[in-house]
XYZ file of C-alpha atoms in Angstrom:
556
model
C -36.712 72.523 59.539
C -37.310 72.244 55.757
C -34.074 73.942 55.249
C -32.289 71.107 57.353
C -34.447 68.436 55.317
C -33.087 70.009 52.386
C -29.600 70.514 53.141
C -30.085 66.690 54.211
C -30.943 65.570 50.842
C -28.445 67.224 49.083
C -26.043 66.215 51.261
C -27.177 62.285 50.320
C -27.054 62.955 46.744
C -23.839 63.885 47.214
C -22.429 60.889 48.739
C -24.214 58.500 45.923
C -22.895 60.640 43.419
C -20.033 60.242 44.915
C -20.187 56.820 45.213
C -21.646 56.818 41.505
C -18.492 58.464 40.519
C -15.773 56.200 42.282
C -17.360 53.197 40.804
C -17.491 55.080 36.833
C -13.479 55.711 37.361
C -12.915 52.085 39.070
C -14.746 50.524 35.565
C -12.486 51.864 33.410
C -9.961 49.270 34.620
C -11.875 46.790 31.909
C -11.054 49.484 28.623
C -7.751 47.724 28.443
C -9.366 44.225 28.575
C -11.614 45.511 26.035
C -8.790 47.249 23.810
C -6.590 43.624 23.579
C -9.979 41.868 23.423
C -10.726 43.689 20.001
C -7.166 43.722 18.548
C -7.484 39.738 18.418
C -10.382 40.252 15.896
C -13.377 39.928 18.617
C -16.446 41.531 18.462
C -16.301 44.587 20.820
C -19.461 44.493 22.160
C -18.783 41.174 24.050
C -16.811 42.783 26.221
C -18.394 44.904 29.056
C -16.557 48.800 29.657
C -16.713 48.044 33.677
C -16.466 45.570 35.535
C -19.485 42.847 36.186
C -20.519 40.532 38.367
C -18.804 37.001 37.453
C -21.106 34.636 38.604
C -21.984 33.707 34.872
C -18.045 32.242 34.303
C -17.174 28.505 34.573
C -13.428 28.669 34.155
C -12.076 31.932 35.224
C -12.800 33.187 38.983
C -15.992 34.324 39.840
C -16.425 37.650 41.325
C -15.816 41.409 39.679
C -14.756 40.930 36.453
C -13.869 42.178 32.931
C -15.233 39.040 31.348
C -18.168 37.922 29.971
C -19.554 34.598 29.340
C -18.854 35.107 25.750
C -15.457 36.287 26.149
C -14.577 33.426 28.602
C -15.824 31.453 25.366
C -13.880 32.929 22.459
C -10.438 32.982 25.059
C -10.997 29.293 25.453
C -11.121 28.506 22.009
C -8.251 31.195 21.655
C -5.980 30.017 24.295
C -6.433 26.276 22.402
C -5.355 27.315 18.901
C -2.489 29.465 20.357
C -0.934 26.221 22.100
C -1.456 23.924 19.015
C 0.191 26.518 17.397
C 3.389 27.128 19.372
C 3.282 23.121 19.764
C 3.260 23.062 15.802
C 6.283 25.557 15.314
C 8.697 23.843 17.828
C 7.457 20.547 16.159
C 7.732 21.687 12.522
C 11.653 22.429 13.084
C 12.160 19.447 13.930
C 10.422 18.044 10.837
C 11.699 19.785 8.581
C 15.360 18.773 9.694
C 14.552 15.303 8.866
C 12.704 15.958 5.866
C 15.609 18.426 4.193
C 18.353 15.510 5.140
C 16.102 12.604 3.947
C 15.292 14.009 0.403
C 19.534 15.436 0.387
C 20.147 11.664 1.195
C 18.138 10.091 -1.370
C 19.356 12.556 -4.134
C 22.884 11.550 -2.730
C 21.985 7.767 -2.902
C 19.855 8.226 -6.243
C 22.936 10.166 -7.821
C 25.932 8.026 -6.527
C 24.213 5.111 -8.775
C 24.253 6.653 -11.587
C 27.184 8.078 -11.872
C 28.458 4.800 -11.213
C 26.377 3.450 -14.084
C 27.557 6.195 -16.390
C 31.420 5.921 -15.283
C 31.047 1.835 -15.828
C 29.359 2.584 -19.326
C 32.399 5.102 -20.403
C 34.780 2.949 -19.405
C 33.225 -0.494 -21.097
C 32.683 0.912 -24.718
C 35.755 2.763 -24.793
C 37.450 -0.444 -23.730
C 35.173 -3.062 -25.212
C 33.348 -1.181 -27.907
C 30.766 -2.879 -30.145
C 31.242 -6.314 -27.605
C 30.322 -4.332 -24.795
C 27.445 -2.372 -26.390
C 26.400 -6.554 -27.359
C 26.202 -7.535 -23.571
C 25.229 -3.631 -22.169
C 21.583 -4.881 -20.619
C 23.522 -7.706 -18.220
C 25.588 -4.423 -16.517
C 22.651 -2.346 -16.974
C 19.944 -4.992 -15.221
C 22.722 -4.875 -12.259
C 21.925 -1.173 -11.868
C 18.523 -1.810 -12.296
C 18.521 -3.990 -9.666
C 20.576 -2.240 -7.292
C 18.368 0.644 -7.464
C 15.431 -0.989 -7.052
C 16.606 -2.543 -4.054
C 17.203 0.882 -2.543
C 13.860 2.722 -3.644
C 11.886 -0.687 -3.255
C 13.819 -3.184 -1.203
C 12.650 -6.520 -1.742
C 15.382 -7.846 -3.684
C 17.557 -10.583 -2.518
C 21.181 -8.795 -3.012
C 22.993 -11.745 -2.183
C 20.969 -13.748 -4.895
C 20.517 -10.778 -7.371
C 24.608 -10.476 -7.179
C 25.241 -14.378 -7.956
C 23.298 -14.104 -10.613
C 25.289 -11.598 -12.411
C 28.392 -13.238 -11.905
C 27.126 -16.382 -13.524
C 25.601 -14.508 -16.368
C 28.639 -12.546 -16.996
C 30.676 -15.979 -16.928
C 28.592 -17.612 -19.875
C 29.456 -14.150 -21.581
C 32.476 -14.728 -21.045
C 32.906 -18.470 -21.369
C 31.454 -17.760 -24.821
C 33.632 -15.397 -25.781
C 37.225 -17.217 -24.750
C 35.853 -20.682 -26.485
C 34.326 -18.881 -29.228
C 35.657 -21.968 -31.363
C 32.930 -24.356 -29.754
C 29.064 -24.395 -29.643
C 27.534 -24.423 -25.577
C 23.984 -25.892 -25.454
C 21.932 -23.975 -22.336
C 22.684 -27.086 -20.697
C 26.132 -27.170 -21.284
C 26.302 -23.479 -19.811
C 23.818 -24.711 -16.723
C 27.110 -27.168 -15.800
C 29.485 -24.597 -15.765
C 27.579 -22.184 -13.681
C 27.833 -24.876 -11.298
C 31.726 -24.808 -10.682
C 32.057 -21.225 -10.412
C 32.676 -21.490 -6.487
C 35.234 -24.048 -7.280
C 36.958 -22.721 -10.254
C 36.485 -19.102 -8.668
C 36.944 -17.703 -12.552
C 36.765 -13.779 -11.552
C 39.214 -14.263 -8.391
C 38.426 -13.447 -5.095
C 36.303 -9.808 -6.105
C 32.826 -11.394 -6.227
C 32.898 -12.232 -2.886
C 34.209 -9.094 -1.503
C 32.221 -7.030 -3.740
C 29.145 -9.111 -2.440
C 29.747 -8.314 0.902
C 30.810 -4.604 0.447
C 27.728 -4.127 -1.605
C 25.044 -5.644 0.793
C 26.214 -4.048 4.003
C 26.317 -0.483 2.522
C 22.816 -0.592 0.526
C 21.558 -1.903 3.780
C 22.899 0.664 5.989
C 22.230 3.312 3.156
C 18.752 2.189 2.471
C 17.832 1.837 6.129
C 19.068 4.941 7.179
C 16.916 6.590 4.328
C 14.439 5.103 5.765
C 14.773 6.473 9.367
C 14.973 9.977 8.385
C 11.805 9.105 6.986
C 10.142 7.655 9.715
C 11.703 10.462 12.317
C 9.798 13.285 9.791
C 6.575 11.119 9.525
C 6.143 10.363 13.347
C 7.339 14.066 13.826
C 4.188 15.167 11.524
C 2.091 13.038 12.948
C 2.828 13.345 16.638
C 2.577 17.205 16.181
C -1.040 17.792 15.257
C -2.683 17.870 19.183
C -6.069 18.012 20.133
C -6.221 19.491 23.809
C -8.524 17.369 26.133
C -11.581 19.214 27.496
C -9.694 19.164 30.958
C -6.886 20.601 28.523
C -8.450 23.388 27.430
C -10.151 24.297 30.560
C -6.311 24.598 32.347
C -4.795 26.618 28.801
C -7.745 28.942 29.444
C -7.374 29.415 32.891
C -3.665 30.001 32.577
C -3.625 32.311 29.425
C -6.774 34.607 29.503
C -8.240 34.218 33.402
C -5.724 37.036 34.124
C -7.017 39.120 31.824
C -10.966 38.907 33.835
C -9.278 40.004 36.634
C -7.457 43.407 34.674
C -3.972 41.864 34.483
C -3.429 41.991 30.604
C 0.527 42.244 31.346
C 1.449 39.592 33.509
C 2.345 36.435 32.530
C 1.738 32.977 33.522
C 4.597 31.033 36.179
C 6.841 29.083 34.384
C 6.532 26.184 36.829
C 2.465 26.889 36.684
C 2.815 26.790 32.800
C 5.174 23.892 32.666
C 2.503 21.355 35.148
C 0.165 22.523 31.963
C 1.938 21.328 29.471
C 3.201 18.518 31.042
C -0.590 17.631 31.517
C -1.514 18.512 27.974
C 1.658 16.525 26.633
C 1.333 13.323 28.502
C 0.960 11.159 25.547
C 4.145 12.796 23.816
C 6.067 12.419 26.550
C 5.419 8.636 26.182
C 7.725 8.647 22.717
C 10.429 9.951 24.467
C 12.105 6.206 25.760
C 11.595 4.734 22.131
C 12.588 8.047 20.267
C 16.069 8.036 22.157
C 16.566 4.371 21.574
C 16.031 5.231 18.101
C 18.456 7.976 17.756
C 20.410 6.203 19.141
C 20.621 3.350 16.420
C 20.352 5.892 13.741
C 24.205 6.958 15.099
C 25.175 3.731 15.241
C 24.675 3.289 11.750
C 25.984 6.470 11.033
C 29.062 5.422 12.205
C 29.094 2.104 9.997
C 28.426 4.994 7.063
C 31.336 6.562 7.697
C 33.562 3.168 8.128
C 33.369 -0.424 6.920
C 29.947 0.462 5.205
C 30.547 3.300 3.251
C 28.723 3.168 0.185
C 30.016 5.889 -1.747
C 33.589 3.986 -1.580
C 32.206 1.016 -2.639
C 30.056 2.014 -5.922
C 32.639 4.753 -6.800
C 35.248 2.322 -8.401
C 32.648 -0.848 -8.488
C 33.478 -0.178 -12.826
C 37.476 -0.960 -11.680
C 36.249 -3.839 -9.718
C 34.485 -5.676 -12.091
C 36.994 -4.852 -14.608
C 39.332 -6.382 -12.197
C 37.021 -9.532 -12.216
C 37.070 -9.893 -15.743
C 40.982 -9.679 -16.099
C 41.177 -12.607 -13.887
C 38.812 -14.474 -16.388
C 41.149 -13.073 -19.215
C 44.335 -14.364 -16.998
C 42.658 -17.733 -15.664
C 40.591 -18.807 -19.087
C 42.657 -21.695 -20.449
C 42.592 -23.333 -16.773
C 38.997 -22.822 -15.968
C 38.215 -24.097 -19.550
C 40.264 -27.040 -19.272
C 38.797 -28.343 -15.825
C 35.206 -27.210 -17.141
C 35.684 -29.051 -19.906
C 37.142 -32.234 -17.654
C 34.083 -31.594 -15.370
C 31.122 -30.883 -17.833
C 32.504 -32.908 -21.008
C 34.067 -31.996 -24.456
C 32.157 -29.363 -26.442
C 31.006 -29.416 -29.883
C 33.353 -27.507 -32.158
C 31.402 -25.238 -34.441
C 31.771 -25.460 -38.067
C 35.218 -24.104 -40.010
C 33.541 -21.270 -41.912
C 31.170 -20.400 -38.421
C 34.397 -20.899 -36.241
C 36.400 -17.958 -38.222
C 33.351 -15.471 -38.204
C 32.737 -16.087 -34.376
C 36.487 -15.129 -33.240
C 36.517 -12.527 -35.222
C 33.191 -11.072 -33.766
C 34.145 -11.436 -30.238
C 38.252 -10.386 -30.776
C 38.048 -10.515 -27.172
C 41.401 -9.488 -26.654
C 41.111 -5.684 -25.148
C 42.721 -5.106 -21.986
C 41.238 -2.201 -19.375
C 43.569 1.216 -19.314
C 45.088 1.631 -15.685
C 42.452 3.561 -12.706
C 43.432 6.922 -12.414
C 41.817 8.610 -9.445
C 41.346 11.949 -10.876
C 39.039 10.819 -13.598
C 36.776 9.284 -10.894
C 32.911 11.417 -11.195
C 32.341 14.413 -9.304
C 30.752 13.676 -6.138
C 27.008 12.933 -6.093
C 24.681 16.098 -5.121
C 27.699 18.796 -4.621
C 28.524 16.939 -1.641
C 30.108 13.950 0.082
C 28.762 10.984 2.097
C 30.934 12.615 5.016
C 29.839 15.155 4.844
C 25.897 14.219 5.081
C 26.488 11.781 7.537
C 28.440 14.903 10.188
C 25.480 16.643 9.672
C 23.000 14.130 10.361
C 24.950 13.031 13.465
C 24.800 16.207 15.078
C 20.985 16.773 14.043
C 20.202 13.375 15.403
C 22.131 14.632 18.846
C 19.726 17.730 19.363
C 16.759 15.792 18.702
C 17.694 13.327 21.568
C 15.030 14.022 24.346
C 12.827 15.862 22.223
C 9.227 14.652 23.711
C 10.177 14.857 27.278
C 11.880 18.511 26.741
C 8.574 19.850 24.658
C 6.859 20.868 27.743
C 9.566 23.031 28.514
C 10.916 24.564 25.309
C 6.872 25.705 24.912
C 7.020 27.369 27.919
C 10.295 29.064 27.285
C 8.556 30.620 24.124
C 7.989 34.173 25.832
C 4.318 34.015 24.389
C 3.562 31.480 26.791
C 4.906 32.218 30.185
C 7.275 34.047 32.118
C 10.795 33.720 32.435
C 12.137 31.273 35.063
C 13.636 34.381 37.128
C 10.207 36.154 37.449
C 8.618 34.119 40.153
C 6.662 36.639 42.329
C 5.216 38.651 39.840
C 3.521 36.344 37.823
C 0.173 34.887 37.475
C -0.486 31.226 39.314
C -4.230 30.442 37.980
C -5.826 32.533 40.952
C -3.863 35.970 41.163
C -0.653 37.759 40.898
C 1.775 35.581 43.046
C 4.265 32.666 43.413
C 3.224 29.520 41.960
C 3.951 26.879 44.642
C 3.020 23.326 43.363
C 6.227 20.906 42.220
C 6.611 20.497 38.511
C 5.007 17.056 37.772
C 7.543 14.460 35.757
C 6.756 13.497 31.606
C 4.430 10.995 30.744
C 1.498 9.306 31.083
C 1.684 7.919 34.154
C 3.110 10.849 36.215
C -0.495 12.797 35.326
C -1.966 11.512 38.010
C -0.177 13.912 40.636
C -0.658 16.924 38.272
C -2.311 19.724 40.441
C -3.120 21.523 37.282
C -4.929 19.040 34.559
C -6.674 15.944 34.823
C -5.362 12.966 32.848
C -7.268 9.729 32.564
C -3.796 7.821 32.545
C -5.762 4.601 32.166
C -6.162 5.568 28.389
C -2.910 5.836 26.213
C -3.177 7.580 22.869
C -3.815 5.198 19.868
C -2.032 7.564 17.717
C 1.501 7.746 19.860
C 1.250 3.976 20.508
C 1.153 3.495 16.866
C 4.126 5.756 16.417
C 5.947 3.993 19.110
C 5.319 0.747 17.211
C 6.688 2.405 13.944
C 9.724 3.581 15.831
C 10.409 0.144 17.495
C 10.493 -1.684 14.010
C 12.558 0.785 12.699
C 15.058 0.418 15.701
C 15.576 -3.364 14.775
C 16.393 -2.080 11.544
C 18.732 -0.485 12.410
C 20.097 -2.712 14.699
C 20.577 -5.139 11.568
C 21.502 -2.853 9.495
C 24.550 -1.833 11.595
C 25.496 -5.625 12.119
C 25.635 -5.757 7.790
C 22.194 -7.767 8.045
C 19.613 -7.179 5.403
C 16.324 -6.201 6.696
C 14.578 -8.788 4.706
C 16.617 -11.431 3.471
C 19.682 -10.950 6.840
C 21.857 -13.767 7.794
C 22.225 -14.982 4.004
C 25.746 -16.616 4.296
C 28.217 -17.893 6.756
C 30.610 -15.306 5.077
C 28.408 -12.059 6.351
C 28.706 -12.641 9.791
C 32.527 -12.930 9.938
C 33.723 -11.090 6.782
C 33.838 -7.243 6.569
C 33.819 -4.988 3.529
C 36.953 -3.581 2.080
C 36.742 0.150 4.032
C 37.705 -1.374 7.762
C 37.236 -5.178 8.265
C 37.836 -6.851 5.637
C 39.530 -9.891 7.410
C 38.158 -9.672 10.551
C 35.043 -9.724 12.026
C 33.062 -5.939 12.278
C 32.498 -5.343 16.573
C 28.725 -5.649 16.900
C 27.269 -3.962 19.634
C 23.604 -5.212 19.096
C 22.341 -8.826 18.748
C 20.402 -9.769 15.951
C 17.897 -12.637 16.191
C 17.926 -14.447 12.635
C 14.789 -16.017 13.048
C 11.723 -15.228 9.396
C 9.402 -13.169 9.572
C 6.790 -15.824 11.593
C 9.124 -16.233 14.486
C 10.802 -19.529 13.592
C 14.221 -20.376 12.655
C 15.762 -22.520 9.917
C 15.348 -25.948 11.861
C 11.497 -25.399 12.999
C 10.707 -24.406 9.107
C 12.866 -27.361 8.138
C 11.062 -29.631 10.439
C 7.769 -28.279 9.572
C 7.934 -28.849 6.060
C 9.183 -32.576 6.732
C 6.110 -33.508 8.914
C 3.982 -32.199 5.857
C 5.777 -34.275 3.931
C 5.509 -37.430 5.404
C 1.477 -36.626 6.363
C 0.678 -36.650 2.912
C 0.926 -40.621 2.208
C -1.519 -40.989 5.154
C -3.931 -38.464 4.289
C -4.103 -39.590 0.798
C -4.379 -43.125 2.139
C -7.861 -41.873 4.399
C -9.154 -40.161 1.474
C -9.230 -43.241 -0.374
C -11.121 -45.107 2.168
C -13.531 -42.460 2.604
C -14.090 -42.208 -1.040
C -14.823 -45.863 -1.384
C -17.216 -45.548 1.598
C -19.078 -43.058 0.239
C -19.305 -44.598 -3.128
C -20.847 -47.800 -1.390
C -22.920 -45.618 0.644
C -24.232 -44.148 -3.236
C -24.833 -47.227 -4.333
């Protein structure tokens, strides 16, 4: 019998050992876990050798597992900076496009001036000389002006233009009646028949229109490739909800709790993630296409009618031009000036002799050959920007509504779209059978993968929407050769072209501008508004009176 009792007990430890010995190979299904755990730079000893009861996990699936609590913590804050990340890179692409074409445009811009400066200055002292060098600073205040209009804006172009034209006739009113003495006065009357007389020809009031519809489409397209990279920098720094972070770290790290360190997440499974975690980006996406799509509508003006590079290449002929028809015209505009404005005073004999022989204004300009124009600004052309910068502008079309996607074609992130079955869906190895949810906000709400409170839109991308919006109008005056500030300043802008396509006619416009200031009101309502305070002033000044004497009774 005790030989049977024995034999009986060994028999039993056999079977735990056994047992003991199944269950010592079956752990070492978590050494892998452990392994990748380690190589991320995580302390090995949070991770278990065998496999352990999961009841301590609040994301992952309870049960066996490879996991512990601090490991489920460290993969969620893992699984979070890996998505910013990959968010960041396809975002930073994008950014940088804009940023490397807005600083090439502005060094294009920047450039183009002055060479234009420069070529104006060669040409005027070898022509003029010593009377150029006299009246340099009214040519070089144009420039001045010109480029703070593009770096600064705020300045009237229409107004800034006018007033070099009638400084540059008292120059030169000066200098072909240098036999007669012209009070400021005197000069104040002829400034006022320069529409009438039209002294420099017709070139003023092309050059005034050729000028303000390509530093407005120049300067506001500057300033779109600026906005694009700012709202792209902006827009890509994401904070993951808490509901967020939870569904990253389900989809990217639960597999590897259950052993399954080489299968990746569905693409569909990944794709209702990100669509969850994007929501608020996805919101850009209407305003960011209507804003690419103004930024190639101005393109094309660019590369037409408004093309500034052919209008401040040979601006030094055009002016010279101008001033011929002075040269050609001066006895006739001084003889109806003088009718209009009176008889001068002649100067002095011995003051009359010095003063034509100072000006000797008798130089004519040397004939425009092409070949000596400047090299082109910044090694390149404004064609050639403006091809590249189309097609850029047609890639980033759709940008926030395909994000979801292009992050979970990054092979980091998910599996490919062919490998359905063999793939993790959140709970195992299998098919992932929910529908792929639609971009946006609102479509959150049937996300089976991430909850989205889709009663709260993001401060941040409504404030970027806002800057895109304002930048769309913009553009939309910009391309109908309105200035963004100081649009709709002449009858002659809204039916005149410049000299590169529609110079005759009136420029197609596909948009409608509404030429209203800044308040909301137009011309009329401001007009009428001003009158009424006008005529309230008599009566208000007529109460103050009586209440003054009132009061004074009241004193006494």
């Amino acid at each position: 019998m005790a030989r049977f009792g024995l034999l009986a007990l060994l028999c039993t430890l056999a079977v735990l050992s056994a047992a003991l010995l199944a269950a010592e190979l079956k752990s070492k299904s978590c050494s892998e876990v452990r392994r990748l755990y380690v190589s991320k730079g995580f302390n090995k000893n949070d991770a278990p050798m065998h496999e352990i009861n999961g009841d301590h996990l609040k994301i992952c699936p309870q049960g066996y597992t490879c996991c512990s609590q601090e490991m489920e913590e460290k993969y969620s804050l893992q699984s979070k900076d890996e998505f910013k990340s990959v968010v960041t890179e396809q975002c930073n692409h994008l950014q940088a496009v804009f940023a490397s074409r807005y600083k090439k445009f502005d060094e294009f811009f920047k450039e183009l001036l002055e060479n234009a400066e420069k070529s104006l200055n060669d040409m005027f002292v070898k022509t003029y000389g010593h009377l150029y060098m006299q009246n340099s600073e009214l040519f070089k205040d144009l420039f001045k002006e010109l480029k703070r209009y593009y770096v600064v804006g705020n300045v009237n172009l229409e107004e800034m233009l006018n007033d070099f034209w009638a400084r540059l006739l008292e120059r030169m009113f000066r200098l072909v009646n240098s036999q007669y003495h012209f009070t400021d006065e005197y000069l104040e009357c002829v400034s006022k028949y320069t529409e009438q007389l039209k002294p420099f020809g017709d070139v003023p009031r092309k050059l005034k229109l050729q000028i303000t519809r390509a530093f407005v489409a120049a300067r506001t397209f500057a300033q779109g490739l600026a906005v694009a990279r700012d709202v792209v920098s902006k827009v890509s720094v994401v904070t993951p909800t808490a509901q967020c972070t939870h569904a990253l770290l389900k989809m990217t790290y639960c597999s590897h709790c259950q052993g399954l360190v080489t299968v990746k997440p569905c693409y569909n499974y990944c794709s209702n993630i990100m669509r969850g975690c994007l929501a608020h980006q996805g919101d850009l996406d209407s305003e960011w296409n209507n804003f690419i799509d103004a930024m190639l509508m101005v393109a094309e003006r660019l590369e037409g009618p408004f093309n500034i590079e052919s209008v401040m290449d040979p601006i030094d002929v055009k002016i010279s031009d101008a001033i011929m028809n002075m040269q050609d015209n001066s006895v006739q505009v001084s003889q109806k000036v003088f009718q209009g404005c009176g008889p001068p005073k002649p100067l002095p004999a011995g003051r009359i002799s010095r003063s034509i022989s100072e000006s000797a204004f008798s130089a004519r300009f040397r004939p425009y050959h092409p070949e000596e124009r400047p090299t082109t600004a910044a090694g390149t052309s404004l064609d050639q920007l403006v091809t590249d910068v189309k097609e850029k502008l047609k890639q980033a079309k759709k940008f926030w509504s395909s994000l979801p996607s292009n992050v979970c074609n990054d092979e980091r992130m998910a599996a490919g779209n062919g490998n359905e079955d063999d793939c993790w869906n959140g709970k195992g190895k299998s098919r992932y059978l929910f529908a792929v949810t639609g971009n946006g906000l609102a479509n959150q709400i049937s996300n089976p993968e991430v909850q989205v409170d889709t009663s709260k839109p993001d401060t941040l991308i409504l404030r970027q929407i806002m800057a895109l919006r304002v930048m769309t109008n913009k553009m939309k005056n910009a391309y109908n050769g309105n200035d963004v500030d100081f649009f709709d300043i002449s009858d002659e802008s809204s039916g005149e072209g410049s000299g590169s396509g529609c110079e005759y006619q009136q420029c197609p416009s596909e948009f409608e501008s509404n030429t209203t200031d800044h308040s909301g009101r137009n011309a009329n309502d401001k007009a009428n508004h001003a009158g009424a305070r006008v005529e309230a002033q008599p009566y208000l000044l007529t109460v103050f009176c009586i209440l003054f004497l009132v009061m004074q009774r009241e004193w006494r």
